[in-house]
JSON list of C-alpha atoms in Angstrom, two decimals:
[
{"chain": "A", "resi": 385, "resn": "UNK", "atom": "CA", "xyz": [0.34, 0.09, -0.31]},
{"chain": "A", "resi": 386, "resn": "UNK", "atom": "CA", "xyz": [2.79, 2.57, 0.76]},
{"chain": "A", "resi": 387, "resn": "UNK", "atom": "CA", "xyz": [4.10, 1.90, -2.89]},
{"chain": "A", "resi": 388, "resn": "UNK", "atom": "CA", "xyz": [0.33, 2.55, -4.20]},
{"chain": "A", "resi": 389, "resn": "UNK", "atom": "CA", "xyz": [-0.08, 6.13, -1.40]},
{"chain": "A", "resi": 390, "resn": "UNK", "atom": "CA", "xyz": [3.39, 7.72, -2.87]},
{"chain": "A", "resi": 391, "resn": "UNK", "atom": "CA", "xyz": [2.10, 6.51, -6.93]},
{"chain": "A", "resi": 392, "resn": "UNK", "atom": "CA", "xyz": [-1.04, 8.15, -6.08]},
{"chain": "A", "resi": 393, "resn": "UNK", "atom": "CA", "xyz": [0.49, 11.57, -4.42]},
{"chain": "A", "resi": 394, "resn": "UNK", "atom": "CA", "xyz": [3.41, 11.57, -7.31]},
{"chain": "A", "resi": 395, "resn": "UNK", "atom": "CA", "xyz": [0.29, 12.13, -9.45]},
{"chain": "A", "resi": 396, "resn": "UNK", "atom": "CA", "xyz": [-1.92, 14.79, -6.51]},
{"chain": "A", "resi": 397, "resn": "UNK", "atom": "CA", "xyz": [0.27, 17.44, -8.67]},
{"chain": "A", "resi": 398, "resn": "UNK", "atom": "CA", "xyz": [-2.33, 18.01, -11.55]},
{"chain": "A", "resi": 399, "resn": "UNK", "atom": "CA", "xyz": [-5.01, 16.78, -9.90]},
{"chain": "A", "resi": 400, "resn": "UNK", "atom": "CA", "xyz": [-4.96, 19.01, -6.28]},
{"chain": "A", "resi": 401, "resn": "UNK", "atom": "CA", "xyz": [-5.99, 22.38, -8.14]},
{"chain": "A", "resi": 402, "resn": "UNK", "atom": "CA", "xyz": [-8.01, 23.25, -11.28]},
{"chain": "A", "resi": 403, "resn": "UNK", "atom": "CA", "xyz": [-5.57, 25.58, -13.40]},
{"chain": "A", "resi": 404, "resn": "UNK", "atom": "CA", "xyz": [-6.46, 29.39, -14.56]},
{"chain": "A", "resi": 405, "resn": "UNK", "atom": "CA", "xyz": [-8.85, 28.23, -17.32]},
{"chain": "A", "resi": 406, "resn": "UNK", "atom": "CA", "xyz": [-7.51, 29.98, -20.99]},
{"chain": "A", "resi": 407, "resn": "UNK", "atom": "CA", "xyz": [-3.36, 29.61, -19.65]},
{"chain": "A", "resi": 408, "resn": "UNK", "atom": "CA", "xyz": [-2.04, 26.53, -21.50]},
{"chain": "A", "resi": 409, "resn": "UNK", "atom": "CA", "xyz": [1.44, 26.69, -20.95]},
{"chain": "A", "resi": 410, "resn": "UNK", "atom": "CA", "xyz": [1.18, 23.40, -19.19]},
{"chain": "A", "resi": 411, "resn": "UNK", "atom": "CA", "xyz": [-0.90, 19.87, -18.43]},
{"chain": "A", "resi": 412, "resn": "UNK", "atom": "CA", "xyz": [-3.64, 21.32, -17.16]},
{"chain": "A", "resi": 413, "resn": "UNK", "atom": "CA", "xyz": [-5.56, 20.57, -13.46]},
{"chain": "A", "resi": 414, "resn": "UNK", "atom": "CA", "xyz": [-8.16, 19.11, -12.33]},
{"chain": "A", "resi": 415, "resn": "UNK", "atom": "CA", "xyz": [-10.51, 18.35, -9.57]},
{"chain": "A", "resi": 416, "resn": "UNK", "atom": "CA", "xyz": [-9.21, 16.66, -6.66]},
{"chain": "A", "resi": 417, "resn": "UNK", "atom": "CA", "xyz": [-12.93, 14.85, -6.22]},
{"chain": "A", "resi": 418, "resn": "UNK", "atom": "CA", "xyz": [-11.43, 12.16, -8.80]},
{"chain": "A", "resi": 419, "resn": "UNK", "atom": "CA", "xyz": [-10.63, 10.68, -5.86]},
{"chain": "A", "resi": 420, "resn": "UNK", "atom": "CA", "xyz": [-14.14, 9.79, -4.54]},
{"chain": "A", "resi": 421, "resn": "UNK", "atom": "CA", "xyz": [-14.75, 8.04, -7.68]},
{"chain": "A", "resi": 422, "resn": "UNK", "atom": "CA", "xyz": [-15.44, 4.16, -7.26]},
{"chain": "A", "resi": 423, "resn": "UNK", "atom": "CA", "xyz": [-14.24, 1.64, -8.70]},
{"chain": "A", "resi": 424, "resn": "UNK", "atom": "CA", "xyz": [-17.06, 1.19, -10.58]},
{"chain": "A", "resi": 425, "resn": "UNK", "atom": "CA", "xyz": [-15.66, -0.21, -14.14]},
{"chain": "A", "resi": 426, "resn": "UNK", "atom": "CA", "xyz": [-13.54, -3.79, -14.61]},
{"chain": "A", "resi": 427, "resn": "UNK", "atom": "CA", "xyz": [-11.25, -2.12, -17.58]},
{"chain": "A", "resi": 428, "resn": "UNK", "atom": "CA", "xyz": [-10.07, 1.10, -18.04]},
{"chain": "A", "resi": 429, "resn": "UNK", "atom": "CA", "xyz": [-12.05, 3.45, -20.17]},
{"chain": "A", "resi": 430, "resn": "UNK", "atom": "CA", "xyz": [-8.98, 5.62, -20.91]},
{"chain": "A", "resi": 431, "resn": "UNK", "atom": "CA", "xyz": [-6.21, 2.96, -21.35]},
{"chain": "A", "resi": 432, "resn": "UNK", "atom": "CA", "xyz": [-5.11, 4.01, -24.13]},
{"chain": "A", "resi": 433, "resn": "UNK", "atom": "CA", "xyz": [-4.42, 7.34, -26.87]},
{"chain": "A", "resi": 434, "resn": "UNK", "atom": "CA", "xyz": [-4.99, 7.80, -30.24]},
{"chain": "A", "resi": 435, "resn": "UNK", "atom": "CA", "xyz": [-3.30, 9.83, -32.29]},
{"chain": "A", "resi": 436, "resn": "UNK", "atom": "CA", "xyz": [-4.50, 9.09, -36.06]},
{"chain": "A", "resi": 437, "resn": "UNK", "atom": "CA", "xyz": [-2.99, 6.08, -36.35]},
{"chain": "A", "resi": 438, "resn": "UNK", "atom": "CA", "xyz": [-1.12, 5.92, -33.29]},
{"chain": "A", "resi": 439, "resn": "UNK", "atom": "CA", "xyz": [-2.23, 4.00, -30.07]},
{"chain": "A", "resi": 440, "resn": "UNK", "atom": "CA", "xyz": [-0.57, 4.52, -27.38]},
{"chain": "A", "resi": 441, "resn": "UNK", "atom": "CA", "xyz": [-1.12, 2.51, -24.12]},
{"chain": "A", "resi": 442, "resn": "UNK", "atom": "CA", "xyz": [-0.85, 4.25, -20.52]},
{"chain": "A", "resi": 443, "resn": "UNK", "atom": "CA", "xyz": [1.57, 2.32, -18.43]},
{"chain": "A", "resi": 444, "resn": "UNK", "atom": "CA", "xyz": [3.86, 0.44, -21.67]},
{"chain": "A", "resi": 445, "resn": "UNK", "atom": "CA", "xyz": [4.50, 2.97, -24.39]},
{"chain": "A", "resi": 446, "resn": "UNK", "atom": "CA", "xyz": [7.86, 5.07, -23.57]},
{"chain": "A", "resi": 447, "resn": "UNK", "atom": "CA", "xyz": [7.43, 8.60, -23.98]},
{"chain": "A", "resi": 448, "resn": "UNK", "atom": "CA", "xyz": [10.84, 10.01, -24.46]},
{"chain": "A", "resi": 449, "resn": "UNK", "atom": "CA", "xyz": [10.51, 6.94, -27.32]},
{"chain": "A", "resi": 450, "resn": "UNK", "atom": "CA", "xyz": [7.86, 8.24, -28.49]},
{"chain": "A", "resi": 451, "resn": "UNK", "atom": "CA", "xyz": [8.83, 12.32, -28.02]},
{"chain": "A", "resi": 452, "resn": "UNK", "atom": "CA", "xyz": [12.00, 11.13, -30.07]},
{"chain": "A", "resi": 453, "resn": "UNK", "atom": "CA", "xyz": [9.65, 9.64, -32.80]},
{"chain": "A", "resi": 454, "resn": "UNK", "atom": "CA", "xyz": [8.36, 12.99, -33.34]},
{"chain": "A", "resi": 455, "resn": "UNK", "atom": "CA", "xyz": [10.93, 14.89, -32.58]},
{"chain": "A", "resi": 456, "resn": "UNK", "atom": "CA", "xyz": [8.98, 16.91, -30.03]},
{"chain": "A", "resi": 457, "resn": "UNK", "atom": "CA", "xyz": [10.73, 19.13, -26.99]},
{"chain": "A", "resi": 458, "resn": "UNK", "atom": "CA", "xyz": [9.95, 16.63, -23.80]},
{"chain": "A", "resi": 459, "resn": "UNK", "atom": "CA", "xyz": [10.09, 18.84, -20.16]},
{"chain": "A", "resi": 460, "resn": "UNK", "atom": "CA", "xyz": [11.15, 17.99, -16.76]},
{"chain": "A", "resi": 461, "resn": "UNK", "atom": "CA", "xyz": [9.95, 19.10, -13.79]},
{"chain": "A", "resi": 462, "resn": "UNK", "atom": "CA", "xyz": [9.92, 17.37, -10.03]},
{"chain": "A", "resi": 463, "resn": "UNK", "atom": "CA", "xyz": [12.59, 14.97, -9.09]},
{"chain": "A", "resi": 464, "resn": "UNK", "atom": "CA", "xyz": [12.66, 11.41, -7.97]},
{"chain": "A", "resi": 465, "resn": "UNK", "atom": "CA", "xyz": [9.28, 9.43, -7.94]},
{"chain": "A", "resi": 466, "resn": "UNK", "atom": "CA", "xyz": [7.40, 12.94, -8.02]},
{"chain": "A", "resi": 467, "resn": "UNK", "atom": "CA", "xyz": [9.82, 14.12, -11.52]},
{"chain": "A", "resi": 468, "resn": "UNK", "atom": "CA", "xyz": [6.95, 14.75, -14.13]},
{"chain": "A", "resi": 469, "resn": "UNK", "atom": "CA", "xyz": [8.02, 14.84, -17.87]},
{"chain": "A", "resi": 470, "resn": "UNK", "atom": "CA", "xyz": [6.01, 15.81, -20.48]},
{"chain": "A", "resi": 471, "resn": "UNK", "atom": "CA", "xyz": [4.86, 16.81, -23.94]},
{"chain": "A", "resi": 472, "resn": "UNK", "atom": "CA", "xyz": [2.68, 18.38, -26.10]},
{"chain": "A", "resi": 473, "resn": "UNK", "atom": "CA", "xyz": [1.41, 18.91, -29.89]},
{"chain": "A", "resi": 474, "resn": "UNK", "atom": "CA", "xyz": [-1.16, 20.96, -31.64]},
{"chain": "A", "resi": 475, "resn": "UNK", "atom": "CA", "xyz": [-3.50, 20.55, -34.14]},
{"chain": "A", "resi": 476, "resn": "UNK", "atom": "CA", "xyz": [-7.67, 21.67, -35.24]},
{"chain": "A", "resi": 477, "resn": "UNK", "atom": "CA", "xyz": [-9.87, 19.32, -35.14]},
{"chain": "A", "resi": 478, "resn": "UNK", "atom": "CA", "xyz": [-13.40, 20.04, -36.02]},
{"chain": "A", "resi": 479, "resn": "UNK", "atom": "CA", "xyz": [-12.67, 23.71, -36.61]},
{"chain": "A", "resi": 480, "resn": "UNK", "atom": "CA", "xyz": [-10.99, 23.80, -32.95]},
{"chain": "A", "resi": 481, "resn": "UNK", "atom": "CA", "xyz": [-7.22, 24.33, -32.22]},
{"chain": "A", "resi": 482, "resn": "UNK", "atom": "CA", "xyz": [-6.98, 21.62, -29.45]},
{"chain": "A", "resi": 483, "resn": "UNK", "atom": "CA", "xyz": [-3.15, 20.78, -27.66]},
{"chain": "A", "resi": 484, "resn": "UNK", "atom": "CA", "xyz": [-2.87, 17.21, -26.85]},
{"chain": "A", "resi": 485, "resn": "UNK", "atom": "CA", "xyz": [-0.15, 16.45, -23.41]},
{"chain": "A", "resi": 486, "resn": "UNK", "atom": "CA", "xyz": [1.12, 12.91, -23.09]},
{"chain": "A", "resi": 487, "resn": "UNK", "atom": "CA", "xyz": [2.89, 12.60, -19.65]},
{"chain": "A", "resi": 488, "resn": "UNK", "atom": "CA", "xyz": [5.08, 10.27, -17.40]},
{"chain": "A", "resi": 489, "resn": "UNK", "atom": "CA", "xyz": [5.09, 10.58, -13.63]},
{"chain": "A", "resi": 490, "resn": "UNK", "atom": "CA", "xyz": [7.79, 8.87, -11.56]},
{"chain": "A", "resi": 491, "resn": "UNK", "atom": "CA", "xyz": [7.83, 6.66, -14.83]},
{"chain": "A", "resi": 492, "resn": "UNK", "atom": "CA", "xyz": [9.78, 6.49, -18.59]},
{"chain": "A", "resi": 493, "resn": "UNK", "atom": "CA", "xyz": [6.09, 4.72, -19.63]},
{"chain": "A", "resi": 494, "resn": "UNK", "atom": "CA", "xyz": [3.23, 7.05, -19.90]},
{"chain": "A", "resi": 495, "resn": "UNK", "atom": "CA", "xyz": [1.32, 7.42, -17.40]},
{"chain": "A", "resi": 496, "resn": "UNK", "atom": "CA", "xyz": [-1.35, 10.41, -18.48]},
{"chain": "A", "resi": 497, "resn": "UNK", "atom": "CA", "xyz": [-2.86, 12.34, -21.33]},
{"chain": "A", "resi": 498, "resn": "UNK", "atom": "CA", "xyz": [-4.72, 15.21, -21.56]},
{"chain": "A", "resi": 499, "resn": "UNK", "atom": "CA", "xyz": [-6.06, 16.88, -24.41]},
{"chain": "A", "resi": 500, "resn": "UNK", "atom": "CA", "xyz": [-8.02, 20.25, -24.54]},
{"chain": "A", "resi": 501, "resn": "UNK", "atom": "CA", "xyz": [-9.79, 22.96, -26.63]},
{"chain": "A", "resi": 502, "resn": "UNK", "atom": "CA", "xyz": [-7.38, 26.46, -27.02]},
{"chain": "A", "resi": 503, "resn": "UNK", "atom": "CA", "xyz": [-8.94, 28.94, -25.92]},
{"chain": "A", "resi": 504, "resn": "UNK", "atom": "CA", "xyz": [-10.29, 32.17, -27.20]},
{"chain": "A", "resi": 505, "resn": "UNK", "atom": "CA", "xyz": [-7.13, 34.96, -27.58]},
{"chain": "A", "resi": 506, "resn": "UNK", "atom": "CA", "xyz": [-4.70, 31.64, -25.98]},
{"chain": "A", "resi": 507, "resn": "UNK", "atom": "CA", "xyz": [-1.62, 30.85, -27.09]},
{"chain": "A", "resi": 508, "resn": "UNK", "atom": "CA", "xyz": [-0.08, 27.97, -27.68]},
{"chain": "A", "resi": 509, "resn": "UNK", "atom": "CA", "xyz": [3.66, 26.60, -25.67]},
{"chain": "A", "resi": 510, "resn": "UNK", "atom": "CA", "xyz": [6.05, 27.38, -28.62]},
{"chain": "A", "resi": 511, "resn": "UNK", "atom": "CA", "xyz": [7.89, 23.54, -27.64]},
{"chain": "A", "resi": 512, "resn": "UNK", "atom": "CA", "xyz": [4.23, 22.06, -29.03]},
{"chain": "A", "resi": 513, "resn": "UNK", "atom": "CA", "xyz": [4.40, 20.29, -32.33]},
{"chain": "A", "resi": 514, "resn": "UNK", "atom": "CA", "xyz": [2.71, 20.15, -34.76]},
{"chain": "A", "resi": 515, "resn": "UNK", "atom": "CA", "xyz": [-0.09, 17.62, -35.91]},
{"chain": "A", "resi": 516, "resn": "UNK", "atom": "CA", "xyz": [-0.59, 16.43, -39.38]},
{"chain": "A", "resi": 517, "resn": "UNK", "atom": "CA", "xyz": [-4.27, 15.59, -40.91]},
{"chain": "A", "resi": 518, "resn": "UNK", "atom": "CA", "xyz": [-2.73, 12.03, -40.78]},
{"chain": "A", "resi": 519, "resn": "UNK", "atom": "CA", "xyz": [-2.40, 12.15, -36.44]},
{"chain": "A", "resi": 520, "resn": "UNK", "atom": "CA", "xyz": [-6.16, 12.91, -36.06]},
{"chain": "A", "resi": 521, "resn": "UNK", "atom": "CA", "xyz": [-8.57, 12.13, -34.83]},
{"chain": "A", "resi": 522, "resn": "UNK", "atom": "CA", "xyz": [-7.45, 12.27, -31.20]},
{"chain": "A", "resi": 523, "resn": "UNK", "atom": "CA", "xyz": [-8.75, 10.04, -28.86]},
{"chain": "A", "resi": 524, "resn": "UNK", "atom": "CA", "xyz": [-8.30, 9.12, -25.44]},
{"chain": "A", "resi": 525, "resn": "UNK", "atom": "CA", "xyz": [-9.84, 5.46, -25.34]},
{"chain": "A", "resi": 526, "resn": "UNK", "atom": "CA", "xyz": [-12.94, 5.93, -28.07]},
{"chain": "A", "resi": 527, "resn": "UNK", "atom": "CA", "xyz": [-13.58, 9.60, -26.69]},
{"chain": "A", "resi": 528, "resn": "UNK", "atom": "CA", "xyz": [-12.37, 13.07, -27.75]},
{"chain": "A", "resi": 529, "resn": "UNK", "atom": "CA", "xyz": [-12.88, 16.39, -27.35]},
{"chain": "A", "resi": 530, "resn": "UNK", "atom": "CA", "xyz": [-16.60, 18.16, -28.99]},
{"chain": "A", "resi": 531, "resn": "UNK", "atom": "CA", "xyz": [-18.38, 15.10, -28.13]},
{"chain": "A", "resi": 532, "resn": "UNK", "atom": "CA", "xyz": [-21.90, 16.02, -25.84]},
{"chain": "A", "resi": 533, "resn": "UNK", "atom": "CA", "xyz": [-22.62, 13.17, -23.22]},
{"chain": "A", "resi": 534, "resn": "UNK", "atom": "CA", "xyz": [-24.82, 11.52, -24.58]},
{"chain": "A", "resi": 535, "resn": "UNK", "atom": "CA", "xyz": [-22.29, 10.18, -27.09]},
{"chain": "A", "resi": 536, "resn": "UNK", "atom": "CA", "xyz": [-19.99, 10.01, -24.86]},
{"chain": "A", "resi": 537, "resn": "UNK", "atom": "CA", "xyz": [-21.97, 7.76, -22.31]},
{"chain": "A", "resi": 538, "resn": "UNK", "atom": "CA", "xyz": [-23.60, 5.45, -25.23]},
{"chain": "A", "resi": 539, "resn": "UNK", "atom": "CA", "xyz": [-19.13, 4.62, -25.92]},
{"chain": "A", "resi": 540, "resn": "UNK", "atom": "CA", "xyz": [-18.42, 4.06, -22.13]},
{"chain": "A", "resi": 541, "resn": "UNK", "atom": "CA", "xyz": [-21.52, 3.99, -19.52]},
{"chain": "A", "resi": 542, "resn": "UNK", "atom": "CA", "xyz": [-22.30, 5.67, -16.81]},
{"chain": "A", "resi": 543, "resn": "UNK", "atom": "CA", "xyz": [-20.07, 7.60, -15.15]},
{"chain": "A", "resi": 544, "resn": "UNK", "atom": "CA", "xyz": [-18.56, 6.66, -11.66]},
{"chain": "A", "resi": 545, "resn": "UNK", "atom": "CA", "xyz": [-18.74, 10.14, -10.46]},
{"chain": "A", "resi": 546, "resn": "UNK", "atom": "CA", "xyz": [-19.83, 13.62, -11.17]},
{"chain": "A", "resi": 547, "resn": "UNK", "atom": "CA", "xyz": [-18.35, 16.75, -9.75]},
{"chain": "A", "resi": 548, "resn": "UNK", "atom": "CA", "xyz": [-20.55, 20.16, -9.48]},
{"chain": "A", "resi": 549, "resn": "UNK", "atom": "CA", "xyz": [-18.21, 22.14, -11.99]},
{"chain": "A", "resi": 550, "resn": "UNK", "atom": "CA", "xyz": [-19.14, 19.59, -15.56]},
{"chain": "A", "resi": 551, "resn": "UNK", "atom": "CA", "xyz": [-16.48, 17.02, -14.29]},
{"chain": "A", "resi": 552, "resn": "UNK", "atom": "CA", "xyz": [-17.57, 13.44, -14.94]},
{"chain": "A", "resi": 553, "resn": "UNK", "atom": "CA", "xyz": [-14.99, 10.28, -13.99]},
{"chain": "A", "resi": 554, "resn": "UNK", "atom": "CA", "xyz": [-14.55, 6.80, -15.34]},
{"chain": "A", "resi": 555, "resn": "UNK", "atom": "CA", "xyz": [-12.97, 4.66, -12.71]},
{"chain": "A", "resi": 556, "resn": "UNK", "atom": "CA", "xyz": [-11.61, 1.41, -12.83]},
{"chain": "A", "resi": 557, "resn": "UNK", "atom": "CA", "xyz": [-9.39, -1.07, -10.87]},
{"chain": "A", "resi": 558, "resn": "UNK", "atom": "CA", "xyz": [-8.20, -4.81, -11.36]},
{"chain": "A", "resi": 559, "resn": "UNK", "atom": "CA", "xyz": [-5.57, -7.00, -10.48]},
{"chain": "A", "resi": 560, "resn": "UNK", "atom": "CA", "xyz": [-3.20, -8.15, -13.53]},
{"chain": "A", "resi": 561, "resn": "UNK", "atom": "CA", "xyz": [0.12, -10.07, -13.64]},
{"chain": "A", "resi": 562, "resn": "UNK", "atom": "CA", "xyz": [3.25, -8.03, -14.14]},
{"chain": "A", "resi": 563, "resn": "UNK", "atom": "CA", "xyz": [6.34, -9.63, -16.18]},
{"chain": "A", "resi": 564, "resn": "UNK", "atom": "CA", "xyz": [7.33, -11.45, -13.09]},
{"chain": "A", "resi": 565, "resn": "UNK", "atom": "CA", "xyz": [4.25, -12.73, -12.04]},
{"chain": "A", "resi": 566, "resn": "UNK", "atom": "CA", "xyz": [3.70, -11.33, -9.96]},
{"chain": "A", "resi": 567, "resn": "UNK", "atom": "CA", "xyz": [-0.14, -9.11, -9.02]},
{"chain": "A", "resi": 568, "resn": "UNK", "atom": "CA", "xyz": [-0.23, -5.86, -9.60]},
{"chain": "A", "resi": 569, "resn": "UNK", "atom": "CA", "xyz": [-3.46, -2.78, -8.87]},
{"chain": "A", "resi": 570, "resn": "UNK", "atom": "CA", "xyz": [-3.95, -1.40, -11.30]},
{"chain": "A", "resi": 571, "resn": "UNK", "atom": "CA", "xyz": [-5.73, 1.98, -11.52]},
{"chain": "A", "resi": 572, "resn": "UNK", "atom": "CA", "xyz": [-7.55, 4.44, -14.37]},
{"chain": "A", "resi": 573, "resn": "UNK", "atom": "CA", "xyz": [-9.31, 6.93, -14.09]},
{"chain": "A", "resi": 574, "resn": "UNK", "atom": "CA", "xyz": [-10.90, 8.97, -17.41]},
{"chain": "A", "resi": 575, "resn": "UNK", "atom": "CA", "xyz": [-12.11, 12.41, -16.26]},
{"chain": "A", "resi": 576, "resn": "UNK", "atom": "CA", "xyz": [-14.11, 14.39, -19.40]},
{"chain": "A", "resi": 577, "resn": "UNK", "atom": "CA", "xyz": [-15.30, 18.48, -18.58]},
{"chain": "A", "resi": 578, "resn": "UNK", "atom": "CA", "xyz": [-18.14, 18.92, -19.96]},
{"chain": "A", "resi": 579, "resn": "UNK", "atom": "CA", "xyz": [-19.69, 22.38, -21.00]},
{"chain": "A", "resi": 580, "resn": "UNK", "atom": "CA", "xyz": [-22.94, 23.39, -22.81]},
{"chain": "A", "resi": 581, "resn": "UNK", "atom": "CA", "xyz": [-22.91, 19.69, -22.95]},
{"chain": "A", "resi": 582, "resn": "UNK", "atom": "CA", "xyz": [-20.32, 18.82, -25.17]},
{"chain": "A", "resi": 583, "resn": "UNK", "atom": "CA", "xyz": [-16.72, 17.73, -23.98]},
{"chain": "A", "resi": 584, "resn": "UNK", "atom": "CA", "xyz": [-13.84, 20.90, -23.77]},
{"chain": "A", "resi": 585, "resn": "UNK", "atom": "CA", "xyz": [-11.04, 18.85, -21.79]},
{"chain": "A", "resi": 586, "resn": "UNK", "atom": "CA", "xyz": [-10.63, 15.14, -20.74]},
{"chain": "A", "resi": 587, "resn": "UNK", "atom": "CA", "xyz": [-7.63, 13.18, -19.75]},
{"chain": "A", "resi": 588, "resn": "UNK", "atom": "CA", "xyz": [-6.92, 9.73, -18.52]},
{"chain": "A", "resi": 589, "resn": "UNK", "atom": "CA", "xyz": [-4.82, 8.48, -16.29]},
{"chain": "A", "resi": 590, "resn": "UNK", "atom": "CA", "xyz": [-2.97, 5.53, -15.08]},
{"chain": "A", "resi": 591, "resn": "UNK", "atom": "CA", "xyz": [-1.55, 3.99, -11.81]},
{"chain": "A", "resi": 592, "resn": "UNK", "atom": "CA", "xyz": [0.20, 0.97, -11.14]},
{"chain": "A", "resi": 593, "resn": "UNK", "atom": "CA", "xyz": [1.29, -0.91, -7.29]},
{"chain": "A", "resi": 594, "resn": "UNK", "atom": "CA", "xyz": [3.67, -2.96, -8.29]}
]
């Protein structure tokens, strides 16, 4: 349990408080209420990020390799178990500009992916690489920006928990065997924020207790 606590603590900086709207200089924050979500799913609703034809599995895809392959700038903050590496991409989907954040917290493997619309008048960080048309659409599991609440629930079912500011969370937990044949607990959250009935931000996050 101590390892699980450390893993959750490493992810906590993103979950403690939401980043100001309209700022896109780093991955966004979201309510710590996601930790109140009960585990209603037996399999992850957001176990991967799909960028065009490329599928990056959380907990498996190496962020450094993905960044190198796409010539992305890889940024780091923190150290040790609290170290977080991240990179970003930007493109136009559905006539609107979006940002994709790829994040690895305390791990070489991808532990989180985020997508958000770029707010009117906001600037995209210069470090964000441009997505080609073949890199679109972007999906977290089956979910993408602009989808209605009905679209989302039809695809993945009712949320595990709803938070007052428009966030809805889908939470799964399952016990798996790792490469050494040992049992590990896998936790996965998919969060979607809706405004005026449509998804404007989403994240998928994975934590494992080896």
